[in-house]
mmCIF file of C-alpha atoms and ligand atoms in Angstrom:
data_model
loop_
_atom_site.group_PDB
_atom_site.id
_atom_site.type_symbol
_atom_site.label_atom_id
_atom_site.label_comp_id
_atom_site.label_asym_id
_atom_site.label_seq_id
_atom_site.Cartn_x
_atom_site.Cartn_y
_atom_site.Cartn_z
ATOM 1 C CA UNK B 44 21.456 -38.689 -68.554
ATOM 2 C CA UNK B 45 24.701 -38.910 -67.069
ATOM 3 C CA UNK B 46 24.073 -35.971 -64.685
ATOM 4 C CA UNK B 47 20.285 -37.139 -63.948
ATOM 5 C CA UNK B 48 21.580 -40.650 -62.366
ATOM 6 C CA UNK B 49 24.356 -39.307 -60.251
ATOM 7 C CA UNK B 50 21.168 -36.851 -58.777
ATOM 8 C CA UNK B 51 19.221 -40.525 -58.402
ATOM 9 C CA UNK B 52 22.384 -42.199 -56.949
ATOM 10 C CA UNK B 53 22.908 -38.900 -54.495
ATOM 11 C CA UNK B 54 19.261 -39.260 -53.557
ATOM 12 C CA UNK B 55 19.234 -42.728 -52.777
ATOM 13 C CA UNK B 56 22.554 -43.063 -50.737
ATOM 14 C CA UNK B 57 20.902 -39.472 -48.904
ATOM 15 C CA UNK B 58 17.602 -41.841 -48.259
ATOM 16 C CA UNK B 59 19.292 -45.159 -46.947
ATOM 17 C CA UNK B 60 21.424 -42.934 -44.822
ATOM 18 C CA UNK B 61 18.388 -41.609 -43.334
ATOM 19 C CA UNK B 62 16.903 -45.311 -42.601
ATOM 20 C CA UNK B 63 19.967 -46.628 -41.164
ATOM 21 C CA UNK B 64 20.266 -43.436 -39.048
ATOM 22 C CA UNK B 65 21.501 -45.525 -35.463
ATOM 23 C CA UNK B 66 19.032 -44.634 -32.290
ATOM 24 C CA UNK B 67 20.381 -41.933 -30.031
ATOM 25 C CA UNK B 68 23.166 -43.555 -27.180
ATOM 26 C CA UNK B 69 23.918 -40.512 -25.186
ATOM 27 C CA UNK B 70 23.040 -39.837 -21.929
ATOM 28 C CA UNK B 71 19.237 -38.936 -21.202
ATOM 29 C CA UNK B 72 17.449 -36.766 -18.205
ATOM 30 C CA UNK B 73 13.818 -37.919 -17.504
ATOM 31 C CA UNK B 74 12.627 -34.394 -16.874
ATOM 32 C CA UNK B 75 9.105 -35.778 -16.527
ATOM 33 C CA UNK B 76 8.941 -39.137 -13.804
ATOM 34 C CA UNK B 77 6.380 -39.656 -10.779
ATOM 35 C CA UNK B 78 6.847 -42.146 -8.565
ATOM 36 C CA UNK B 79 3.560 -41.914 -7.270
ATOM 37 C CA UNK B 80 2.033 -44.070 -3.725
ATOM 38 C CA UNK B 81 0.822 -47.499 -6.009
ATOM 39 C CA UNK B 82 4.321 -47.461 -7.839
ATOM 40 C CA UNK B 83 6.332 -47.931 -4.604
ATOM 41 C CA UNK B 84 5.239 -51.629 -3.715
ATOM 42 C CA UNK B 85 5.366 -52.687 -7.892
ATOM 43 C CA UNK B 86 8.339 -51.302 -8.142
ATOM 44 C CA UNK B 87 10.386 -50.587 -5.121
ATOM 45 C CA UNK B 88 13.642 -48.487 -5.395
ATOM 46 C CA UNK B 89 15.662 -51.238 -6.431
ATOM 47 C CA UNK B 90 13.588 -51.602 -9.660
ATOM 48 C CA UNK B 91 13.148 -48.206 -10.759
ATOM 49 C CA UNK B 92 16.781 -47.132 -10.286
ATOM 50 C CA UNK B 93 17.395 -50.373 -12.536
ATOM 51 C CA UNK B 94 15.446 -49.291 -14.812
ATOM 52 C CA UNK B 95 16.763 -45.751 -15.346
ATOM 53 C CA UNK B 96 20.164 -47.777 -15.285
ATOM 54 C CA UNK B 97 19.454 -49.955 -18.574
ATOM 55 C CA UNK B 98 17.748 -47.308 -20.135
ATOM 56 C CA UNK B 99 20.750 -44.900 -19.605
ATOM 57 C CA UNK B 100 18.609 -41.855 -17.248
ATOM 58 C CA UNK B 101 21.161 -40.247 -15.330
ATOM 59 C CA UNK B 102 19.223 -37.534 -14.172
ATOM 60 C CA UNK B 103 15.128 -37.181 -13.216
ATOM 61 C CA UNK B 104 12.529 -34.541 -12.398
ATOM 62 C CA UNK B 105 10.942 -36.442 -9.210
ATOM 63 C CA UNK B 106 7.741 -35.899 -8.900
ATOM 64 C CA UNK B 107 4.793 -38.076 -6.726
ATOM 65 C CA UNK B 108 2.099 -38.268 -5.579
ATOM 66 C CA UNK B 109 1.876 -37.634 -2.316
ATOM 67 C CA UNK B 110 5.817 -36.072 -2.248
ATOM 68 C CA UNK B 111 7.170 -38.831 0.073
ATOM 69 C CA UNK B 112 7.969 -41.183 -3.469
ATOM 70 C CA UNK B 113 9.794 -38.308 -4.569
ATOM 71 C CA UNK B 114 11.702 -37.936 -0.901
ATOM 72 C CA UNK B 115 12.037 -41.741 -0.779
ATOM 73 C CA UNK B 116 14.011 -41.494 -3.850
ATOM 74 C CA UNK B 117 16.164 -38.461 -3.040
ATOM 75 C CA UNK B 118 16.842 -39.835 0.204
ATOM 76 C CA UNK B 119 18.438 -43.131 -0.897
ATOM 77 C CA UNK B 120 21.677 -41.549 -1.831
ATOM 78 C CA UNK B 121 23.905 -44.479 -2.074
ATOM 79 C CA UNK B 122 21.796 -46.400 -3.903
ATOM 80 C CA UNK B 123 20.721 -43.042 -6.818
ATOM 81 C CA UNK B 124 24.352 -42.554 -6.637
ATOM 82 C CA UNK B 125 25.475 -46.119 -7.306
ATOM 83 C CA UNK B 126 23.112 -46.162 -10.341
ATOM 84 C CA UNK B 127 24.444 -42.813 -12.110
ATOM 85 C CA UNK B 128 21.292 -40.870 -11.100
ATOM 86 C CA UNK B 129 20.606 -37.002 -9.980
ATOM 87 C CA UNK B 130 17.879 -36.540 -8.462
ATOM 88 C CA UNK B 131 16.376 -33.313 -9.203
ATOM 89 C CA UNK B 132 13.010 -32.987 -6.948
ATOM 90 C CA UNK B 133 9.707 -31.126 -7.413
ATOM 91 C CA UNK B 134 7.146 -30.096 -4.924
ATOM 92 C CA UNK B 135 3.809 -32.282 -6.344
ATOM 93 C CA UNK B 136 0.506 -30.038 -5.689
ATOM 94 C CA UNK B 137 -1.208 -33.540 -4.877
ATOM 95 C CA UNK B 138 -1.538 -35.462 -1.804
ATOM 96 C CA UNK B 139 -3.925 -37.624 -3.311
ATOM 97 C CA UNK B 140 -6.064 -37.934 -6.723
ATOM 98 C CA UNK B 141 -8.760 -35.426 -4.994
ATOM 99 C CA UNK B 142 -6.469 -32.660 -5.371
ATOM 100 C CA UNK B 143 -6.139 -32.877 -8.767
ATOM 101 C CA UNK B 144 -9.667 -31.491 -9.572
ATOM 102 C CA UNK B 145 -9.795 -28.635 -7.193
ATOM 103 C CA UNK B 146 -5.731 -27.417 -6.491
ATOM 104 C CA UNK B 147 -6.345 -24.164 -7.992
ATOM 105 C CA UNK B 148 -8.427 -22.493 -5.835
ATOM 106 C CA UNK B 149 -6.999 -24.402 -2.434
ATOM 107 C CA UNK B 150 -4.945 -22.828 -0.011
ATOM 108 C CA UNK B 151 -4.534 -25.779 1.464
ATOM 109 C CA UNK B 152 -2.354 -26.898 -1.425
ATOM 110 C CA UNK B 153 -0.672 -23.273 -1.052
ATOM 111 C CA UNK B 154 0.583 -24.154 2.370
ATOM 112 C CA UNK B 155 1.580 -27.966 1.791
ATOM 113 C CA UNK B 156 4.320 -26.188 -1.123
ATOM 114 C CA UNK B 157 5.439 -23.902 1.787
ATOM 115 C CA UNK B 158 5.873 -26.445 3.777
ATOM 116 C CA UNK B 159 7.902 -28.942 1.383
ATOM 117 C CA UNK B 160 9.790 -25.434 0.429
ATOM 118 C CA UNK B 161 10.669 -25.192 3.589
ATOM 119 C CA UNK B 162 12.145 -28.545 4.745
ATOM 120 C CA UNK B 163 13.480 -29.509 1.113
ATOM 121 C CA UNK B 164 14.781 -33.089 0.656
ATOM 122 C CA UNK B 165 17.688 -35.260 1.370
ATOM 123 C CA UNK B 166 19.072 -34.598 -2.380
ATOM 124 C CA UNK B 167 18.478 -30.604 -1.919
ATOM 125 C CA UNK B 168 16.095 -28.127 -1.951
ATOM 126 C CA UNK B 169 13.307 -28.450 -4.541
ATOM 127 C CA UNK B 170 13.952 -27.352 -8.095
ATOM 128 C CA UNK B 171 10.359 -26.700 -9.335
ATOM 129 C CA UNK B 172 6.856 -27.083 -8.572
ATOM 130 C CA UNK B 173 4.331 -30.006 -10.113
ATOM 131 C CA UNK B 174 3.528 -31.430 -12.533
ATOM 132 C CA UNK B 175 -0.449 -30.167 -12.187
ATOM 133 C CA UNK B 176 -3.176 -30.105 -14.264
ATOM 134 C CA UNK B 177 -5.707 -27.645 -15.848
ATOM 135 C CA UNK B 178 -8.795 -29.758 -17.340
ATOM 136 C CA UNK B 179 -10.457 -26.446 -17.509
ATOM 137 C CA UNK B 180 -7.376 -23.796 -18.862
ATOM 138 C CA UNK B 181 -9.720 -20.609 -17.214
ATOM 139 C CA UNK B 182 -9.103 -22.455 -13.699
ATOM 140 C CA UNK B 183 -5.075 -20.722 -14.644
ATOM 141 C CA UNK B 184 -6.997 -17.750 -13.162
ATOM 142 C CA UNK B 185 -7.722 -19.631 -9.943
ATOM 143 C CA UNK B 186 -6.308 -17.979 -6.664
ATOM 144 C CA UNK B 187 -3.361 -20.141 -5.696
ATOM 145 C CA UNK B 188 -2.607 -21.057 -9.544
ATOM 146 C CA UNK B 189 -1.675 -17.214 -9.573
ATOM 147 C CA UNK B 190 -0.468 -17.355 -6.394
ATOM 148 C CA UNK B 191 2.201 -20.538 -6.980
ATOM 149 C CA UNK B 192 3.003 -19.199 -10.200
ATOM 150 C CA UNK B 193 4.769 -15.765 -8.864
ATOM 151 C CA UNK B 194 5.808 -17.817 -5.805
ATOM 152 C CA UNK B 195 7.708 -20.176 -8.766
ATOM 153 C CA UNK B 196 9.289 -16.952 -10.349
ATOM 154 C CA UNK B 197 10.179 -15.259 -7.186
ATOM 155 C CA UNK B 198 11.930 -18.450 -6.111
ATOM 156 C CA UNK B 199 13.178 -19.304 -9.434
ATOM 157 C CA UNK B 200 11.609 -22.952 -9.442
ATOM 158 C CA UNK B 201 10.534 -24.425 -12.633
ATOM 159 C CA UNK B 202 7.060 -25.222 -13.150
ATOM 160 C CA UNK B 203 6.041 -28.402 -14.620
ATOM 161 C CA UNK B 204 2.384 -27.659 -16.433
ATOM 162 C CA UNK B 205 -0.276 -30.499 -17.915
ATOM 163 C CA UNK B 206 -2.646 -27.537 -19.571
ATOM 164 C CA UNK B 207 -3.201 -26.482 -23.186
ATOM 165 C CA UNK B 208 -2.024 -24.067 -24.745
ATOM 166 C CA UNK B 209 -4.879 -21.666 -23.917
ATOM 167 C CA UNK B 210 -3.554 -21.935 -20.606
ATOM 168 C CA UNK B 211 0.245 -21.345 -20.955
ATOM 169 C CA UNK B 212 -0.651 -17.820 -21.927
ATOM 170 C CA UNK B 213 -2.948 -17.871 -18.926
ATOM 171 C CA UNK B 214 0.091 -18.704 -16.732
ATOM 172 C CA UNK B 215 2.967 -16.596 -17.890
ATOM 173 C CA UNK B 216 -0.023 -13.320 -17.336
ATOM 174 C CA UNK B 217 0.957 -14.291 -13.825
ATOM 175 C CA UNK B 218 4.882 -15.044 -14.226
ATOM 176 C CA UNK B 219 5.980 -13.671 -17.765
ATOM 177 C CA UNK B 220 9.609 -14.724 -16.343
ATOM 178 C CA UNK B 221 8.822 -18.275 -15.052
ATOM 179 C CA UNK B 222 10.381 -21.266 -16.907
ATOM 180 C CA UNK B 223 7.541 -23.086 -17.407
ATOM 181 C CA UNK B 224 7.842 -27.127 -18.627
ATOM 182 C CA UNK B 225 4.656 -27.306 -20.698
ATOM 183 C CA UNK B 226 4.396 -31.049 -19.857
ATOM 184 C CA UNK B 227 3.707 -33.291 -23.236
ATOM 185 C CA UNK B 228 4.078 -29.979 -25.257
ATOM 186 C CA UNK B 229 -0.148 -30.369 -25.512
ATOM 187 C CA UNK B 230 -1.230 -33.875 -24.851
ATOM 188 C CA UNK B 231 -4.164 -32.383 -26.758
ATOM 189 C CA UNK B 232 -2.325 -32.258 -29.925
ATOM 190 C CA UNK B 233 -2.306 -28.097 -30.118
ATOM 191 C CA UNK B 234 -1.144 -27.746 -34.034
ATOM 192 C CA UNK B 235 3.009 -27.437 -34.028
ATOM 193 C CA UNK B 236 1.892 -24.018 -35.466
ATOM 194 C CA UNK B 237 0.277 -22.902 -32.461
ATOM 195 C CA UNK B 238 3.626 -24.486 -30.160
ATOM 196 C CA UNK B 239 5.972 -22.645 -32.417
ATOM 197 C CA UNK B 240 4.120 -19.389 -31.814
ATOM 198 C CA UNK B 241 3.853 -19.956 -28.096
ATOM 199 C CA UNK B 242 8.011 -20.955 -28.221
ATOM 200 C CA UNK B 243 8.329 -17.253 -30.056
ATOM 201 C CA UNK B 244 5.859 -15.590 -27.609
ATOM 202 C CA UNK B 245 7.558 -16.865 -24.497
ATOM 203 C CA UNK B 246 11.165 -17.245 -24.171
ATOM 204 C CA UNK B 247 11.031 -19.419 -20.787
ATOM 205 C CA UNK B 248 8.677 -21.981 -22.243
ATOM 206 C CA UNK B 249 10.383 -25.385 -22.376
ATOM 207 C CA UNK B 250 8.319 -28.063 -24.214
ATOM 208 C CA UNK B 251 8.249 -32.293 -22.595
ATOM 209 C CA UNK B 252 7.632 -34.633 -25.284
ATOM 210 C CA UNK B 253 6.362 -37.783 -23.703
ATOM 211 C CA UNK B 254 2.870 -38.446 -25.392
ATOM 212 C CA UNK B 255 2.475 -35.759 -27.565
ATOM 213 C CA UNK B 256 0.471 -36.554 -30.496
ATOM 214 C CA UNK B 257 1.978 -36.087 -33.936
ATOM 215 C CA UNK B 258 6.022 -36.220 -33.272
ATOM 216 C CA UNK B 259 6.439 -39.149 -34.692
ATOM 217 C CA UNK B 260 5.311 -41.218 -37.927
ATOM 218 C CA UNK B 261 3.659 -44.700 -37.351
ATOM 219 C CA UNK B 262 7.251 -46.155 -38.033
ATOM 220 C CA UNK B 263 8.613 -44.375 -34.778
ATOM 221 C CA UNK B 264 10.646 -41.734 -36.697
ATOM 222 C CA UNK B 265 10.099 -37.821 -36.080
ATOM 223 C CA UNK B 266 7.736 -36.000 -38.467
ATOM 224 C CA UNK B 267 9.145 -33.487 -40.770
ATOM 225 C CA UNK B 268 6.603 -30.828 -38.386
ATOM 226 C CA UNK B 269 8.220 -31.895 -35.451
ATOM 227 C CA UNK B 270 12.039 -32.026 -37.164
ATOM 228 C CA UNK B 271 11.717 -28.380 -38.636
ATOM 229 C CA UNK B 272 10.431 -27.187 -35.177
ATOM 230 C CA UNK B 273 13.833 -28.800 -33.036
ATOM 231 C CA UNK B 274 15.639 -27.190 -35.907
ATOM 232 C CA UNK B 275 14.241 -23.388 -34.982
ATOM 233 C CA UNK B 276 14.057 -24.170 -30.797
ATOM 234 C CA UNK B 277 16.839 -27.141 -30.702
ATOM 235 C CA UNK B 278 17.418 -25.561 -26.366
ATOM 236 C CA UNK B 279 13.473 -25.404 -25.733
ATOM 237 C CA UNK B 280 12.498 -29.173 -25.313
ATOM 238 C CA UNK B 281 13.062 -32.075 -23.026
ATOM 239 C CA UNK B 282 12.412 -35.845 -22.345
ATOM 240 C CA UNK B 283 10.026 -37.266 -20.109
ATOM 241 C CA UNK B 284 9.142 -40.842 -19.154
ATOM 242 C CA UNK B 285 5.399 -39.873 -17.276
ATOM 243 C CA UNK B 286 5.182 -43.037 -15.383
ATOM 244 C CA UNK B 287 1.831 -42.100 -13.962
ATOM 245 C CA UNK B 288 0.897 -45.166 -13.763
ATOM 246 C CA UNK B 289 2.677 -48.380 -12.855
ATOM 247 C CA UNK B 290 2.475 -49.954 -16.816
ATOM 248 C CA UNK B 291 4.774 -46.606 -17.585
ATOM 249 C CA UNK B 292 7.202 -48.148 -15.152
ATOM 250 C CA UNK B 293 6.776 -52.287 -16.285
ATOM 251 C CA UNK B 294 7.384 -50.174 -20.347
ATOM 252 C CA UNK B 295 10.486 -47.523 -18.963
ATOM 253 C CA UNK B 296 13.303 -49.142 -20.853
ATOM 254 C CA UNK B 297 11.398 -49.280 -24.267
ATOM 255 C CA UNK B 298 9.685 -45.958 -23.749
ATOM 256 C CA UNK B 299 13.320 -44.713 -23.311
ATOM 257 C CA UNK B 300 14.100 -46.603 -26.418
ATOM 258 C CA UNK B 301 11.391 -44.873 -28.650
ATOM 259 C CA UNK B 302 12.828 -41.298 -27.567
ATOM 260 C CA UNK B 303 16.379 -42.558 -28.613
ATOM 261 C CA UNK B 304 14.811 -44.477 -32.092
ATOM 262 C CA UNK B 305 13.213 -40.433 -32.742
ATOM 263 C CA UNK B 306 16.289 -38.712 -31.512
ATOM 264 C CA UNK B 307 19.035 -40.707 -33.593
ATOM 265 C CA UNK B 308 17.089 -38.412 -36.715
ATOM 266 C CA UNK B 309 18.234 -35.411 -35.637
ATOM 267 C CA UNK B 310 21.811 -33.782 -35.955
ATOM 268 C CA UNK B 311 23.989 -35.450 -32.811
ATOM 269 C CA UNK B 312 24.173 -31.899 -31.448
ATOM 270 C CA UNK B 313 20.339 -31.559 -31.549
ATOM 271 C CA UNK B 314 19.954 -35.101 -30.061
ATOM 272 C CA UNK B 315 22.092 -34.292 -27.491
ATOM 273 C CA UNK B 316 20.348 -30.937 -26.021
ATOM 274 C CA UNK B 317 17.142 -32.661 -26.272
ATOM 275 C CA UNK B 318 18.495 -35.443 -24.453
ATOM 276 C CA UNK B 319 20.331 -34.188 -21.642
ATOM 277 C CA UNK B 320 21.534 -30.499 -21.956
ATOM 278 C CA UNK B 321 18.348 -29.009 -22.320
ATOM 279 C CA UNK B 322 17.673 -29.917 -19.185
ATOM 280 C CA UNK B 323 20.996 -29.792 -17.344
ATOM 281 C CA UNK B 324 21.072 -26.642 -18.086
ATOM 282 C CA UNK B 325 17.929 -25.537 -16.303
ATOM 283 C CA UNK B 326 19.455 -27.144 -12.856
ATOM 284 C CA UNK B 327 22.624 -26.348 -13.503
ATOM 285 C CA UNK B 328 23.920 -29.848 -13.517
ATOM 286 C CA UNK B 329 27.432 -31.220 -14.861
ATOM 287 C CA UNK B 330 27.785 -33.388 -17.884
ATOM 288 C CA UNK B 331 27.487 -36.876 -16.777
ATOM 289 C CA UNK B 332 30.568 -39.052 -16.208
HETATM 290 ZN ZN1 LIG K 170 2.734 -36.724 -15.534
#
């Protein structure tokens, strides 16, 4: 009896541990932020960089729609610096929501990401190309999708995918070496099964987490799928806000706050890759001060 009580008294102190486990207050890198043409007026630079500044970002992946929100913010170096924030920019394949549809197959787009290459941005060159999207994963096969993906390993720019995971083998066909963001891990909900084989299959395939369906419980907390995966891959996945629209921007501090409410289950070291290193680590930037 004696014995089977301490077990119960071990098994609740393990569970209220678990409950009162404190939200994750480390440092965080957006890896996934537009700051696309109708976000500039809502929310001019002053607000976003707030933003990022209560929510503790202090790093981003820029990337807008057309590219000038993403050069208006890495050329306002005073003010990113004054806030705590890198600015780590990526060339967007859009210049406006027609592109989305047809990017593919346009050379077009294949020039405009020469171009941006070519004159980089205030805060450096470009680190990585997109985010784009594949509504159809056979349009991987497109011309200039093959094309900008052995452009992105050749140059060693990431590559920041919205496609399922169909299309992520697609993709690496072209660039087995790229390190490819698969943007929401599958906003389609691809069964953690299926991510945990593609995570085996390709070693350069880093997983965003913004929207995915399934990683956490109703209560905000990570699922025990999603846990046991950051256990086996705790250096293959990153944050991302995804303000693609401007109610992502008026909800960045408490979309921040539901990452750090998930992360604060995991071990601190876990939290702390997913939060920041993971990503650092692809741009080669310095723990923040
Ligand atoms: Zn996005």
């Amino acid at each position: 009896m004696n014995g089977l009580w301490r077990l119960i008294s071990v098994a609740l102190l393990v569970a209220a541990a678990a409950a009162r486990a404190e939200p994750y207050a480390g440092a965080l890198f957006d890896a996934h932020l537009h700051y696309n043409e109708e976000s500039l007026a809502a929310h001019p630079l002053p607000d976003v960089l707030a933003r990022m500044q209560r929510a503790g970002v202090r790093a981003i992946v820029a990337n807008s729609r057309p590219n000038e929100g993403t050069k208006t913010l890495a050329a306002a170096r005073t003010q990113t610096a004054a806030a705590g924030v890198t600015v780590v920019p990526f060339v967007r394949l859009y210049r406006n929501r027609a592109d989305y549809s047809g990017w593919f197959a346009d050379e077009t787009i294949y020039s405009m990401v020469l171009n941006e290459l070519a004159h980089g941005t205030a805060a450096g060159p470009y680190r990585g190309l997109g985010e784009f999207h594949l509504y159809d994963s056979a349009n991987a096969n497109g011309p200039v999708a093959a094309r900008l993906m052995r452009l992105a390993q050749e140059k060693n720019l990431a590559v920041l995918a919205h496609v399922d995971d169909t299309a992520i083998d697609l993709l690496f066909a072209h660039a087995p070496k790229v390190r490819l963001i698969w943007a929401h891990s599958g906003i389609g909900g691809a069964p953690v099964e299926r991510v945990r084989e593609l995570m085996r299959r390709h070693p350069t395939l880093i997983g965003e987490l913004s929207y995915r369906p399934g990683l956490t419980a109703s209560d905000g907390h990570l699922s025990a799928a999603w846990t046991a995966l950051f256990s086996e891959f705790p250096t293959r996945f990153v944050l991302g806000s995804d303000t693609w629209v401007n109610a992502r921007w008026s909800a960045y501090e408490a979309l921040m706050q539901e990452a750090r409410v998930w992360l604060g289950d995991l071990p601190l070291g876990t939290a702390r890759r997913i939060a920041w290193s993971n990503a650092a680590e692809l741009f080669g930037l310095p723990e923040p001060k």
